[in-house]
Amino acid sequence: MKDRILKWLLVAGFLFCFHITDIMTVYANEEHLVNVSRQWSKEDIRDDSEADFPDLKGGPENPERERQQPVDLRILQQRYPDIFFLQGPTDQKRVALTFDDGPDPRFTNGVLDVLKQYNVPATFFMLGSRAVANPEIVKRVQNGGHIIGNHTYSHPNLVEESDLKTLEREVTRTEDALNDIIGYRTKLFRPPYGFLYNELVEKLGEMNYYVIAWSVDSLDWQEDPPEVIASNVLDNIQPGAIILMHDGAESGGNRTNTIESLRQIIPALQEQGYEFVTVPELLNIPFKK
């Protein structure tokens, strides 16, 4: 009798263990499928985002812009006065609005809407990668009477790259891309972050470019409220100013406050008697090669 009971317990125990193992195997397989599904979902989203929206290779303006400039822009202007510009003549109340890092489908159209509302021309320094991805916005900028300049293809930190071949490749690739869309080769260039040094400026001169810096920085890349951005401009304005703003941002950035600040900046300066012109108008230089 004891032997029969013992055998029954052994059989029952074996069946119980087999059942538990089967349940755990099924659960593990289901969990694996869920994890794989999650991984593919994230990967697909990441790839789609990168494909649809080229990001800034050198990183966002913040914190890059907070680093000390390799060579002060004023020094570069003094060394290369024929090709490097910070501002225009100060004997007329004319200023130039400039926008970097576009075309950005999230914000550029909003900037263009405000400029159209106030009948103000501007100069847009575009990334080649984003121009290729958004040619219809590039055409809208051109058709709106604005001027288009070169801001490299992928927005690298040219000083950190420290390579003339990188500069030449980035600039030429963007020049070709823009020419395919707007039908001319621009002579205007603005370096990402405003970072350059002597040899880079000299190379740009050899490539038949004017380097356009700025005299008034809106600091809109800090994403402060619109009234702060507007104050950064209005408190530092002077005749001949080239005003730096951004119609594009990194993938997680936001230029909505830039758009709203224009509704304060433009009418305020117009009331003060300022005329808005494009960079080539302000500097009396050609913008086509």
Coordinates of C-alpha atoms in Angstrom, one line a residue:
M1 CA 0.0 0.0 0.0
K2 CA 2.8 2.4 0.9
D3 CA 4.6 1.6 -2.4
R4 CA 1.5 2.4 -4.4
I5 CA 1.0 5.7 -2.6
L6 CA 4.7 6.6 -3.2
K7 CA 4.4 5.8 -6.9
W8 CA 1.2 7.9 -7.2
L9 CA 3.0 10.9 -5.5
L10 CA 6.0 10.6 -7.9
V11 CA 3.7 10.5 -10.9
A12 CA 1.7 13.5 -9.7
G13 CA 4.8 15.4 -8.9
F14 CA 6.2 14.8 -12.4
L15 CA 3.1 15.9 -14.1
F16 CA 2.9 19.0 -12.0
C17 CA 6.5 20.0 -12.8
F18 CA 5.9 19.4 -16.5
H19 CA 2.8 21.6 -16.4
I20 CA 4.6 24.5 -14.6
T21 CA 7.5 24.3 -17.1
D22 CA 5.1 24.5 -20.0
I23 CA 3.4 27.5 -18.6
M24 CA 6.8 29.3 -18.0
T25 CA 7.9 28.5 -21.5
V26 CA 4.8 30.0 -23.1
Y27 CA 5.1 33.1 -20.9
A28 CA 8.7 33.6 -21.8
N29 CA 7.9 33.3 -25.5
E30 CA 5.1 35.8 -25.2
E31 CA 7.4 38.2 -23.3
H32 CA 10.0 37.9 -25.9
L33 CA 7.5 38.7 -28.7
V34 CA 6.4 41.8 -26.7
N35 CA 9.9 43.0 -26.3
V36 CA 10.8 42.4 -29.9
S37 CA 7.7 44.3 -30.9
R38 CA 8.7 47.2 -28.6
Q39 CA 12.2 47.3 -30.0
W40 CA 11.0 47.4 -33.6
S41 CA 8.5 50.1 -32.8
K42 CA 11.2 52.4 -31.3
E43 CA 13.7 51.6 -34.1
D44 CA 11.1 52.4 -36.8
I45 CA 10.2 55.7 -35.1
R46 CA 13.9 56.6 -34.8
D47 CA 14.7 55.8 -38.4
D48 CA 11.6 57.6 -39.7
S49 CA 12.5 60.7 -37.7
E50 CA 16.0 60.8 -39.0
A51 CA 15.0 60.2 -42.6
D52 CA 12.3 62.9 -42.5
F53 CA 14.1 65.5 -40.4
P54 CA 17.8 65.9 -40.7
D55 CA 19.2 66.9 -37.4
L56 CA 22.2 69.2 -36.5
K57 CA 25.4 67.2 -36.8
G58 CA 27.3 69.4 -34.4
G59 CA 24.6 69.4 -31.8
P60 CA 22.0 72.1 -30.8
E61 CA 22.9 75.7 -30.4
N62 CA 22.8 75.2 -26.7
P63 CA 25.3 74.2 -25.3
E64 CA 27.6 74.7 -28.4
R65 CA 27.0 78.5 -28.5
E66 CA 27.9 78.8 -24.8
R67 CA 31.5 77.8 -25.5
Q68 CA 34.0 80.5 -26.1
Q69 CA 34.4 81.3 -29.8
P70 CA 37.7 80.1 -31.3
V71 CA 38.3 83.5 -32.9
D72 CA 36.2 86.6 -32.0
L73 CA 33.9 87.6 -34.9
R74 CA 35.1 91.2 -34.6
I75 CA 38.7 90.1 -35.1
L76 CA 37.8 88.1 -38.2
Q77 CA 36.0 91.1 -39.6
Q78 CA 39.1 93.3 -39.1
R79 CA 41.4 90.7 -40.7
Y80 CA 39.1 90.0 -43.7
P81 CA 37.1 93.2 -44.3
D82 CA 36.4 92.4 -47.9
I83 CA 34.7 89.0 -47.3
F84 CA 33.6 89.0 -43.6
F85 CA 30.7 91.1 -42.5
L86 CA 29.2 91.8 -39.1
Q87 CA 26.9 94.7 -40.0
G88 CA 26.1 97.3 -42.7
P89 CA 26.5 101.0 -42.9
T90 CA 25.4 103.0 -39.9
D91 CA 24.4 106.1 -41.7
Q92 CA 20.9 104.8 -42.6
K93 CA 18.2 103.3 -40.4
R94 CA 18.2 100.0 -42.2
V95 CA 18.5 96.5 -40.7
A96 CA 18.5 92.9 -41.9
L97 CA 16.7 90.0 -40.3
T98 CA 18.4 86.7 -40.8
F99 CA 17.3 83.1 -40.0
D100 CA 19.4 80.0 -39.6
D101 CA 19.0 76.2 -39.6
G102 CA 16.0 75.9 -41.9
P103 CA 14.0 75.0 -43.8
D104 CA 12.2 73.5 -40.9
P105 CA 8.6 72.4 -41.7
R106 CA 7.7 72.9 -38.0
F107 CA 8.6 76.6 -37.9
T108 CA 9.8 78.2 -41.2
N109 CA 6.2 78.6 -42.6
G110 CA 5.2 80.4 -39.4
V111 CA 8.1 82.8 -39.8
L112 CA 7.2 83.4 -43.5
D113 CA 3.6 84.1 -42.5
V114 CA 4.7 86.9 -40.1
L115 CA 7.1 88.4 -42.6
K116 CA 4.4 88.4 -45.3
Q117 CA 2.0 90.0 -42.8
Y118 CA 4.4 93.0 -42.3
N119 CA 5.8 92.9 -45.9
V120 CA 9.3 92.4 -44.6
P121 CA 12.1 90.7 -46.6
A122 CA 14.7 88.6 -44.9
T123 CA 17.7 86.4 -45.5
F124 CA 17.6 82.6 -44.8
F125 CA 20.8 80.6 -44.3
M126 CA 19.8 77.1 -45.1
L127 CA 21.1 73.6 -44.4
G128 CA 21.5 71.6 -47.6
S129 CA 20.1 68.4 -46.0
R130 CA 16.9 70.2 -44.9
A131 CA 16.6 72.0 -48.3
V132 CA 16.7 68.6 -50.0
A133 CA 14.1 67.3 -47.6
N134 CA 11.8 70.3 -47.9
P135 CA 12.2 71.9 -51.4
E136 CA 8.7 73.3 -51.4
I137 CA 9.6 75.5 -48.4
V138 CA 12.8 76.6 -50.1
K139 CA 10.7 77.7 -53.1
R140 CA 8.2 79.5 -50.8
V141 CA 11.1 81.5 -49.3
Q142 CA 12.4 82.4 -52.7
N143 CA 9.0 83.3 -54.1
G144 CA 8.4 85.5 -51.1
G145 CA 11.2 87.8 -52.1
H146 CA 13.7 86.6 -49.5
I147 CA 17.4 85.8 -50.1
I148 CA 18.9 82.3 -49.5
G149 CA 22.4 81.6 -48.2
N150 CA 24.5 78.6 -47.4
H151 CA 24.7 77.2 -43.9
T152 CA 26.5 73.9 -44.6
Y153 CA 24.9 70.6 -45.4
S154 CA 24.7 69.0 -42.0
H155 CA 25.5 71.8 -39.5
P156 CA 28.9 70.5 -38.2
N157 CA 31.1 72.4 -35.8
L158 CA 33.7 73.4 -38.4
V159 CA 36.3 74.4 -35.8
E160 CA 36.0 71.1 -34.0
E161 CA 36.2 69.2 -37.4
S162 CA 39.3 71.3 -38.1
D163 CA 39.5 70.2 -41.7
L164 CA 39.4 72.3 -44.8
K165 CA 38.1 69.4 -46.8
T166 CA 35.1 69.1 -44.5
L167 CA 34.3 72.7 -45.1
E168 CA 34.7 72.4 -48.8
R169 CA 32.5 69.3 -48.9
E170 CA 29.8 70.7 -46.7
V171 CA 29.6 74.0 -48.6
T172 CA 29.8 72.6 -52.1
R173 CA 27.2 70.0 -51.4
T174 CA 24.8 72.6 -50.1
E175 CA 25.6 75.0 -53.0
D176 CA 24.7 72.2 -55.5
A177 CA 21.5 71.3 -53.6
L178 CA 20.3 74.9 -53.4
N179 CA 21.1 75.5 -57.0
D180 CA 19.0 72.6 -58.1
I181 CA 16.0 74.2 -56.3
I182 CA 16.4 77.9 -56.6
G183 CA 18.4 78.1 -59.9
Y184 CA 21.4 80.1 -58.7
R185 CA 24.6 79.6 -56.7
T186 CA 24.6 81.7 -53.6
K187 CA 27.6 83.8 -52.6
L188 CA 26.4 84.1 -49.0
F189 CA 27.7 81.8 -46.2
R190 CA 27.1 81.7 -42.5
P191 CA 29.1 79.2 -40.3
P192 CA 27.2 77.0 -37.8
Y193 CA 27.5 78.5 -34.3
G194 CA 29.5 81.4 -35.9
F195 CA 32.6 79.3 -35.4
L196 CA 35.5 79.9 -37.8
Y197 CA 39.2 80.6 -37.8
N198 CA 41.6 82.2 -40.2
E199 CA 42.2 79.3 -42.6
L200 CA 38.5 78.6 -42.9
V201 CA 37.7 82.2 -43.8
E202 CA 40.4 82.2 -46.3
K203 CA 39.1 79.0 -47.9
L204 CA 35.6 80.5 -48.1
G205 CA 37.1 83.5 -49.9
E206 CA 38.8 81.2 -52.4
M207 CA 35.4 79.5 -52.9
N208 CA 33.9 83.0 -53.9
Y209 CA 31.8 83.4 -50.7
Y210 CA 31.0 86.3 -48.5
V211 CA 30.9 85.3 -44.8
I212 CA 27.9 86.9 -43.1
A213 CA 28.0 87.1 -39.3
W214 CA 25.8 89.3 -37.1
S215 CA 25.8 92.3 -34.8
V216 CA 22.6 91.6 -32.8
D217 CA 21.9 88.2 -31.4
S218 CA 18.3 87.4 -30.5
L219 CA 19.5 84.4 -28.4
D220 CA 16.2 82.8 -29.5
W221 CA 18.0 79.4 -29.3
Q222 CA 17.6 79.7 -25.5
E223 CA 13.9 79.4 -26.1
D224 CA 13.0 82.3 -23.7
P225 CA 9.5 83.8 -23.8
P226 CA 8.8 86.0 -26.9
E227 CA 9.1 89.2 -25.0
V228 CA 12.6 88.3 -23.8
I229 CA 13.7 87.5 -27.4
A230 CA 12.2 90.7 -28.6
S231 CA 14.0 92.7 -25.9
N232 CA 17.3 91.1 -26.8
V233 CA 16.9 92.6 -30.2
L234 CA 15.2 95.9 -29.5
D235 CA 17.6 96.8 -26.6
N236 CA 20.7 96.3 -28.8
I237 CA 19.5 97.6 -32.2
Q238 CA 21.4 100.2 -34.2
P239 CA 21.5 101.3 -37.8
G240 CA 23.0 98.7 -40.1
A241 CA 22.3 95.8 -37.7
I242 CA 22.3 92.2 -38.9
I243 CA 20.0 90.4 -36.6
L244 CA 20.5 86.7 -35.9
M245 CA 17.4 84.5 -35.4
H246 CA 16.5 80.9 -36.2
D247 CA 13.7 79.4 -38.2
G248 CA 15.0 75.8 -37.6
A249 CA 15.9 73.8 -34.5
E250 CA 17.3 70.5 -33.5
S251 CA 14.9 67.5 -33.3
G252 CA 13.7 68.4 -29.8
G253 CA 13.9 72.2 -30.2
N254 CA 11.2 74.7 -30.5
R255 CA 11.1 78.0 -32.4
T256 CA 7.5 79.0 -31.7
N257 CA 8.7 81.8 -29.4
T258 CA 10.8 83.1 -32.2
I259 CA 7.8 83.4 -34.4
E260 CA 5.8 85.2 -31.8
S261 CA 8.7 87.6 -31.0
L262 CA 8.7 88.8 -34.6
R263 CA 5.2 90.2 -34.0
Q264 CA 6.8 92.5 -31.4
I265 CA 10.2 93.2 -33.1
I266 CA 9.0 94.2 -36.5
P267 CA 6.3 96.8 -35.7
A268 CA 8.4 98.2 -32.9
L269 CA 11.3 98.9 -35.3
Q270 CA 9.0 100.1 -38.0
E271 CA 7.6 102.7 -35.6
Q272 CA 11.2 103.8 -34.9
G273 CA 11.7 104.5 -38.6
Y274 CA 13.8 101.4 -39.4
E275 CA 13.5 99.8 -42.9
F276 CA 14.0 96.0 -43.2
V277 CA 16.1 94.9 -46.1
T278 CA 18.0 91.7 -47.2
V279 CA 21.6 91.2 -46.4
P280 CA 22.9 91.9 -49.9
E281 CA 20.8 95.1 -50.0
L282 CA 22.2 96.2 -46.6
L283 CA 25.8 95.5 -47.6
N284 CA 25.5 96.4 -51.3
I285 CA 27.0 93.1 -52.4
P286 CA 25.9 90.5 -54.9
F287 CA 24.2 87.3 -53.7
K288 CA 24.7 85.2 -56.8
K289 CA 27.9 83.7 -58.2

